[in-house]
Amino acid sequence: MEAAPSQEEAAPAALTAFARFALFGGGVGIISSFAVVCLASWTPWALANALVTVVSTLLATELHARFTFGGGYATWRQHAQSAGSAAAAYAVTCVAMLVLQQLVATPGAVLEQVVYLSASALAGVARFAVLRLVVFTRNRSQAVPTVRTAHSVHATVARTAVPAGPTVLCAA
């Protein structure tokens, strides 16, 4: 019998995943913010943001699949689902930059970075929730669960294709 993880076990797992998400996603986001500024000096800002968003989404999805949510390579389905949340993040950053341009006639690079990174951080928190609860749920469900026994001893339960017999169950 599999037991659901307790709230005490689920909270650290979520915090660890969020820390990894912030590390990998934030790292890609910071690199992306500089890439957008550089690319925007040659192309319209919205086009630069779109190109950087596509490349950074592919990279970040792969990093999250492998390290944040622990499931190996990302599937095409996960990339497609992740792209949906990235499209929403793209919209948030575009709206934030449009609002900035309406409020400040010629914003400096530092102000643009602050607005862009703030909008990205806000979108990132929502994106973490979507990735954890929807996109990479399969990765978490395939992990080997930890079950508490009556004596508070941790036992690892492996999933097998054939149900265990009474002898194996009694030994556990």
PDB file of C-alpha atoms in Angstrom:
ATOM      1  CA  MET A   1       0.000   0.000   0.000  1.00  0.00           C
ATOM      2  CA  GLU A   2       1.274   3.436  -0.930  1.00  0.00           C
ATOM      3  CA  ALA A   3       0.854   6.305   1.462  1.00  0.00           C
ATOM      4  CA  ALA A   4       0.572   9.873   0.286  1.00  0.00           C
ATOM      5  CA  PRO A   5       3.428  12.074   1.429  1.00  0.00           C
ATOM      6  CA  SER A   6       2.680  13.999   4.594  1.00  0.00           C
ATOM      7  CA  GLN A   7       2.511  17.784   4.558  1.00  0.00           C
ATOM      8  CA  GLU A   8       5.908  17.902   6.284  1.00  0.00           C
ATOM      9  CA  GLU A   9       7.464  15.834   3.469  1.00  0.00           C
ATOM     10  CA  ALA A  10       5.605  17.631   0.649  1.00  0.00           C
ATOM     11  CA  ALA A  11       6.572  21.137   1.818  1.00  0.00           C
ATOM     12  CA  PRO A  12      10.361  20.569   1.695  1.00  0.00           C
ATOM     13  CA  ALA A  13       9.988  18.840  -1.676  1.00  0.00           C
ATOM     14  CA  ALA A  14       8.084  21.844  -2.998  1.00  0.00           C
ATOM     15  CA  LEU A  15      10.605  24.259  -1.494  1.00  0.00           C
ATOM     16  CA  THR A  16      13.513  22.321  -2.965  1.00  0.00           C
ATOM     17  CA  ALA A  17      11.822  22.251  -6.363  1.00  0.00           C
ATOM     18  CA  PHE A  18      11.126  25.985  -6.136  1.00  0.00           C
ATOM     19  CA  ALA A  19      14.755  26.681  -5.198  1.00  0.00           C
ATOM     20  CA  ARG A  20      15.922  24.682  -8.222  1.00  0.00           C
ATOM     21  CA  PHE A  21      13.306  26.390 -10.391  1.00  0.00           C
ATOM     22  CA  ALA A  22      14.565  29.786  -9.241  1.00  0.00           C
ATOM     23  CA  LEU A  23      18.178  28.788  -9.820  1.00  0.00           C
ATOM     24  CA  PHE A  24      17.732  27.369 -13.324  1.00  0.00           C
ATOM     25  CA  GLY A  25      14.830  29.540 -14.450  1.00  0.00           C
ATOM     26  CA  GLY A  26      16.302  32.649 -12.854  1.00  0.00           C
ATOM     27  CA  GLY A  27      19.690  31.983 -14.404  1.00  0.00           C
ATOM     28  CA  VAL A  28      18.167  31.540 -17.832  1.00  0.00           C
ATOM     29  CA  GLY A  29      15.990  34.608 -17.194  1.00  0.00           C
ATOM     30  CA  ILE A  30      18.933  36.831 -16.297  1.00  0.00           C
ATOM     31  CA  ILE A  31      20.894  35.704 -19.343  1.00  0.00           C
ATOM     32  CA  SER A  32      17.750  36.239 -21.421  1.00  0.00           C
ATOM     33  CA  SER A  33      17.274  39.775 -20.134  1.00  0.00           C
ATOM     34  CA  PHE A  34      20.733  40.729 -21.365  1.00  0.00           C
ATOM     35  CA  ALA A  35      20.116  38.930 -24.647  1.00  0.00           C
ATOM     36  CA  VAL A  36      16.868  40.871 -25.156  1.00  0.00           C
ATOM     37  CA  VAL A  37      18.620  44.199 -24.569  1.00  0.00           C
ATOM     38  CA  CYS A  38      21.429  43.305 -26.995  1.00  0.00           C
ATOM     39  CA  LEU A  39      19.090  41.943 -29.652  1.00  0.00           C
ATOM     40  CA  ALA A  40      16.676  44.880 -29.250  1.00  0.00           C
ATOM     41  CA  SER A  41      19.428  47.241 -30.351  1.00  0.00           C
ATOM     42  CA  TRP A  42      19.180  45.629 -33.845  1.00  0.00           C
ATOM     43  CA  THR A  43      15.521  44.580 -34.018  1.00  0.00           C
ATOM     44  CA  PRO A  44      12.205  45.790 -32.565  1.00  0.00           C
ATOM     45  CA  TRP A  45      11.930  44.994 -28.865  1.00  0.00           C
ATOM     46  CA  ALA A  46       8.865  42.727 -29.241  1.00  0.00           C
ATOM     47  CA  LEU A  47      10.661  40.614 -31.865  1.00  0.00           C
ATOM     48  CA  ALA A  48      13.795  40.399 -29.730  1.00  0.00           C
ATOM     49  CA  ASN A  49      11.697  39.361 -26.723  1.00  0.00           C
ATOM     50  CA  ALA A  50       9.855  36.729 -28.790  1.00  0.00           C
ATOM     51  CA  LEU A  51      13.078  35.174 -30.118  1.00  0.00           C
ATOM     52  CA  VAL A  52      14.750  35.146 -26.721  1.00  0.00           C
ATOM     53  CA  THR A  53      11.585  33.759 -25.122  1.00  0.00           C
ATOM     54  CA  VAL A  54      11.478  30.813 -27.538  1.00  0.00           C
ATOM     55  CA  VAL A  55      15.136  29.883 -27.025  1.00  0.00           C
ATOM     56  CA  SER A  56      15.064  30.420 -23.265  1.00  0.00           C
ATOM     57  CA  THR A  57      11.836  28.402 -22.927  1.00  0.00           C
ATOM     58  CA  LEU A  58      13.362  25.413 -24.692  1.00  0.00           C
ATOM     59  CA  LEU A  59      16.476  25.611 -22.520  1.00  0.00           C
ATOM     60  CA  ALA A  60      14.607  26.190 -19.256  1.00  0.00           C
ATOM     61  CA  THR A  61      12.086  23.411 -19.937  1.00  0.00           C
ATOM     62  CA  GLU A  62      14.911  20.960 -20.503  1.00  0.00           C
ATOM     63  CA  LEU A  63      16.686  22.080 -17.306  1.00  0.00           C
ATOM     64  CA  HIS A  64      13.456  21.855 -15.287  1.00  0.00           C
ATOM     65  CA  ALA A  65      12.668  18.395 -16.659  1.00  0.00           C
ATOM     66  CA  ARG A  66      16.114  17.085 -15.762  1.00  0.00           C
ATOM     67  CA  PHE A  67      16.944  18.867 -12.530  1.00  0.00           C
ATOM     68  CA  THR A  68      14.002  20.750 -11.017  1.00  0.00           C
ATOM     69  CA  PHE A  69      11.337  18.073 -11.328  1.00  0.00           C
ATOM     70  CA  GLY A  70      13.675  15.093 -11.845  1.00  0.00           C
ATOM     71  CA  GLY A  71      12.357  13.184 -14.802  1.00  0.00           C
ATOM     72  CA  GLY A  72      15.021  13.050 -17.469  1.00  0.00           C
ATOM     73  CA  TYR A  73      14.569  14.666 -20.848  1.00  0.00           C
ATOM     74  CA  ALA A  74      11.464  16.757 -21.493  1.00  0.00           C
ATOM     75  CA  THR A  75       8.928  15.246 -23.868  1.00  0.00           C
ATOM     76  CA  TRP A  76       7.481  17.152 -26.823  1.00  0.00           C
ATOM     77  CA  ARG A  77       4.214  17.363 -24.902  1.00  0.00           C
ATOM     78  CA  GLN A  78       5.964  18.939 -21.925  1.00  0.00           C
ATOM     79  CA  HIS A  79       7.723  21.403 -24.221  1.00  0.00           C
ATOM     80  CA  ALA A  80       4.357  22.324 -25.785  1.00  0.00           C
ATOM     81  CA  GLN A  81       2.688  22.755 -22.393  1.00  0.00           C
ATOM     82  CA  SER A  82       5.633  24.760 -21.124  1.00  0.00           C
ATOM     83  CA  ALA A  83       5.399  26.951 -24.223  1.00  0.00           C
ATOM     84  CA  GLY A  84       1.840  27.863 -23.214  1.00  0.00           C
ATOM     85  CA  SER A  85       3.016  29.172 -19.859  1.00  0.00           C
ATOM     86  CA  ALA A  86       5.920  30.916 -21.603  1.00  0.00           C
ATOM     87  CA  ALA A  87       3.463  32.634 -23.944  1.00  0.00           C
ATOM     88  CA  ALA A  88       1.674  34.021 -20.905  1.00  0.00           C
ATOM     89  CA  ALA A  89       5.018  35.148 -19.465  1.00  0.00           C
ATOM     90  CA  TYR A  90       5.845  36.795 -22.798  1.00  0.00           C
ATOM     91  CA  ALA A  91       2.563  38.689 -22.654  1.00  0.00           C
ATOM     92  CA  VAL A  92       3.266  39.842 -19.094  1.00  0.00           C
ATOM     93  CA  THR A  93       6.744  41.135 -19.993  1.00  0.00           C
ATOM     94  CA  CYS A  94       5.446  42.865 -23.141  1.00  0.00           C
ATOM     95  CA  VAL A  95       2.636  44.579 -21.234  1.00  0.00           C
ATOM     96  CA  ALA A  96       5.073  45.654 -18.508  1.00  0.00           C
ATOM     97  CA  MET A  97       7.460  47.144 -21.061  1.00  0.00           C
ATOM     98  CA  LEU A  98       4.612  48.872 -22.940  1.00  0.00           C
ATOM     99  CA  VAL A  99       3.388  50.406 -19.695  1.00  0.00           C
ATOM    100  CA  LEU A 100       6.939  51.553 -18.925  1.00  0.00           C
ATOM    101  CA  GLN A 101       7.220  53.174 -22.346  1.00  0.00           C
ATOM    102  CA  GLN A 102       3.892  54.957 -21.771  1.00  0.00           C
ATOM    103  CA  LEU A 103       5.003  56.257 -18.365  1.00  0.00           C
ATOM    104  CA  VAL A 104       8.626  57.140 -19.160  1.00  0.00           C
ATOM    105  CA  ALA A 105       9.517  58.753 -22.477  1.00  0.00           C
ATOM    106  CA  THR A 106      13.077  57.387 -22.700  1.00  0.00           C
ATOM    107  CA  PRO A 107      13.694  54.806 -20.008  1.00  0.00           C
ATOM    108  CA  GLY A 108      17.309  53.906 -19.325  1.00  0.00           C
ATOM    109  CA  ALA A 109      18.710  50.396 -19.618  1.00  0.00           C
ATOM    110  CA  VAL A 110      18.730  49.924 -15.826  1.00  0.00           C
ATOM    111  CA  LEU A 111      15.051  50.864 -15.494  1.00  0.00           C
ATOM    112  CA  GLU A 112      14.178  48.588 -18.409  1.00  0.00           C
ATOM    113  CA  GLN A 113      16.058  45.738 -16.711  1.00  0.00           C
ATOM    114  CA  VAL A 114      14.261  46.325 -13.406  1.00  0.00           C
ATOM    115  CA  VAL A 115      10.838  46.348 -15.060  1.00  0.00           C
ATOM    116  CA  TYR A 116      11.609  43.369 -17.289  1.00  0.00           C
ATOM    117  CA  LEU A 117      13.072  41.255 -14.471  1.00  0.00           C
ATOM    118  CA  SER A 118      10.223  42.172 -12.107  1.00  0.00           C
ATOM    119  CA  ALA A 119       7.628  41.159 -14.680  1.00  0.00           C
ATOM    120  CA  SER A 120       9.599  37.983 -15.387  1.00  0.00           C
ATOM    121  CA  ALA A 121       9.751  37.135 -11.673  1.00  0.00           C
ATOM    122  CA  LEU A 122       5.993  37.599 -11.286  1.00  0.00           C
ATOM    123  CA  ALA A 123       5.340  35.439 -14.331  1.00  0.00           C
ATOM    124  CA  GLY A 124       7.924  32.935 -13.071  1.00  0.00           C
ATOM    125  CA  VAL A 125       6.058  32.252  -9.829  1.00  0.00           C
ATOM    126  CA  ALA A 126       2.879  31.505 -11.787  1.00  0.00           C
ATOM    127  CA  ARG A 127       4.886  29.427 -14.249  1.00  0.00           C
ATOM    128  CA  PHE A 128       6.365  27.332 -11.410  1.00  0.00           C
ATOM    129  CA  ALA A 129       2.868  26.462 -10.233  1.00  0.00           C
ATOM    130  CA  VAL A 130       1.778  25.459 -13.744  1.00  0.00           C
ATOM    131  CA  LEU A 131       4.902  23.393 -14.399  1.00  0.00           C
ATOM    132  CA  ARG A 132       4.771  21.637 -11.029  1.00  0.00           C
ATOM    133  CA  LEU A 133       1.029  20.970 -10.949  1.00  0.00           C
ATOM    134  CA  VAL A 134       0.345  20.312 -14.632  1.00  0.00           C
ATOM    135  CA  VAL A 135       3.331  19.871 -16.930  1.00  0.00           C
ATOM    136  CA  PHE A 136       5.711  17.754 -14.840  1.00  0.00           C
ATOM    137  CA  THR A 137       3.169  15.921 -12.656  1.00  0.00           C
ATOM    138  CA  ARG A 138       4.091  12.673 -14.426  1.00  0.00           C
ATOM    139  CA  ASN A 139       7.723  13.046 -13.321  1.00  0.00           C
ATOM    140  CA  ARG A 140       6.723  13.316  -9.667  1.00  0.00           C
ATOM    141  CA  SER A 141       4.289  10.405  -9.853  1.00  0.00           C
ATOM    142  CA  GLN A 142       7.040   8.148 -11.233  1.00  0.00           C
ATOM    143  CA  ALA A 143       9.377   8.874  -8.341  1.00  0.00           C
ATOM    144  CA  VAL A 144       9.845   6.132  -5.773  1.00  0.00           C
ATOM    145  CA  PRO A 145       7.631   7.040  -2.811  1.00  0.00           C
ATOM    146  CA  THR A 146       8.665   6.921   0.839  1.00  0.00           C
ATOM    147  CA  VAL A 147       6.174   5.306   3.208  1.00  0.00           C
ATOM    148  CA  ARG A 148       6.088   5.574   6.998  1.00  0.00           C
ATOM    149  CA  THR A 149       5.463   2.338   8.848  1.00  0.00           C
ATOM    150  CA  ALA A 150       3.924   1.981  12.283  1.00  0.00           C
ATOM    151  CA  HIS A 151       7.386   2.219  13.879  1.00  0.00           C
ATOM    152  CA  SER A 152       8.335   5.435  12.001  1.00  0.00           C
ATOM    153  CA  VAL A 153      10.854   3.513   9.943  1.00  0.00           C
ATOM    154  CA  HIS A 154      11.100   4.618   6.329  1.00  0.00           C
ATOM    155  CA  ALA A 155      10.625   1.885   3.797  1.00  0.00           C
ATOM    156  CA  THR A 156      11.020   2.374   0.094  1.00  0.00           C
ATOM    157  CA  VAL A 157       8.234   0.932  -1.988  1.00  0.00           C
ATOM    158  CA  ALA A 158       9.126   0.114  -5.569  1.00  0.00           C
ATOM    159  CA  ARG A 159       6.418  -0.246  -8.166  1.00  0.00           C
ATOM    160  CA  THR A 160       6.385  -3.595  -9.890  1.00  0.00           C
ATOM    161  CA  ALA A 161       4.370  -4.939 -12.780  1.00  0.00           C
ATOM    162  CA  VAL A 162       3.372  -8.042 -10.781  1.00  0.00           C
ATOM    163  CA  PRO A 163       1.614  -7.656  -7.421  1.00  0.00           C
ATOM    164  CA  ALA A 164       3.631  -8.881  -4.439  1.00  0.00           C
ATOM    165  CA  GLY A 165       2.523 -12.118  -2.822  1.00  0.00           C
ATOM    166  CA  PRO A 166       1.551 -12.594   0.838  1.00  0.00           C
ATOM    167  CA  THR A 167       5.070 -13.740   1.773  1.00  0.00           C
ATOM    168  CA  VAL A 168       6.641 -10.506   0.481  1.00  0.00           C
ATOM    169  CA  LEU A 169       3.956  -8.337   2.066  1.00  0.00           C
ATOM    170  CA  CYS A 170       4.314 -10.025   5.457  1.00  0.00           C
ATOM    171  CA  ALA A 171       8.084  -9.544   5.385  1.00  0.00           C
ATOM    172  CA  ALA A 172       7.650  -5.809   4.895  1.00  0.00           C
TER     173      ALA A 172
END
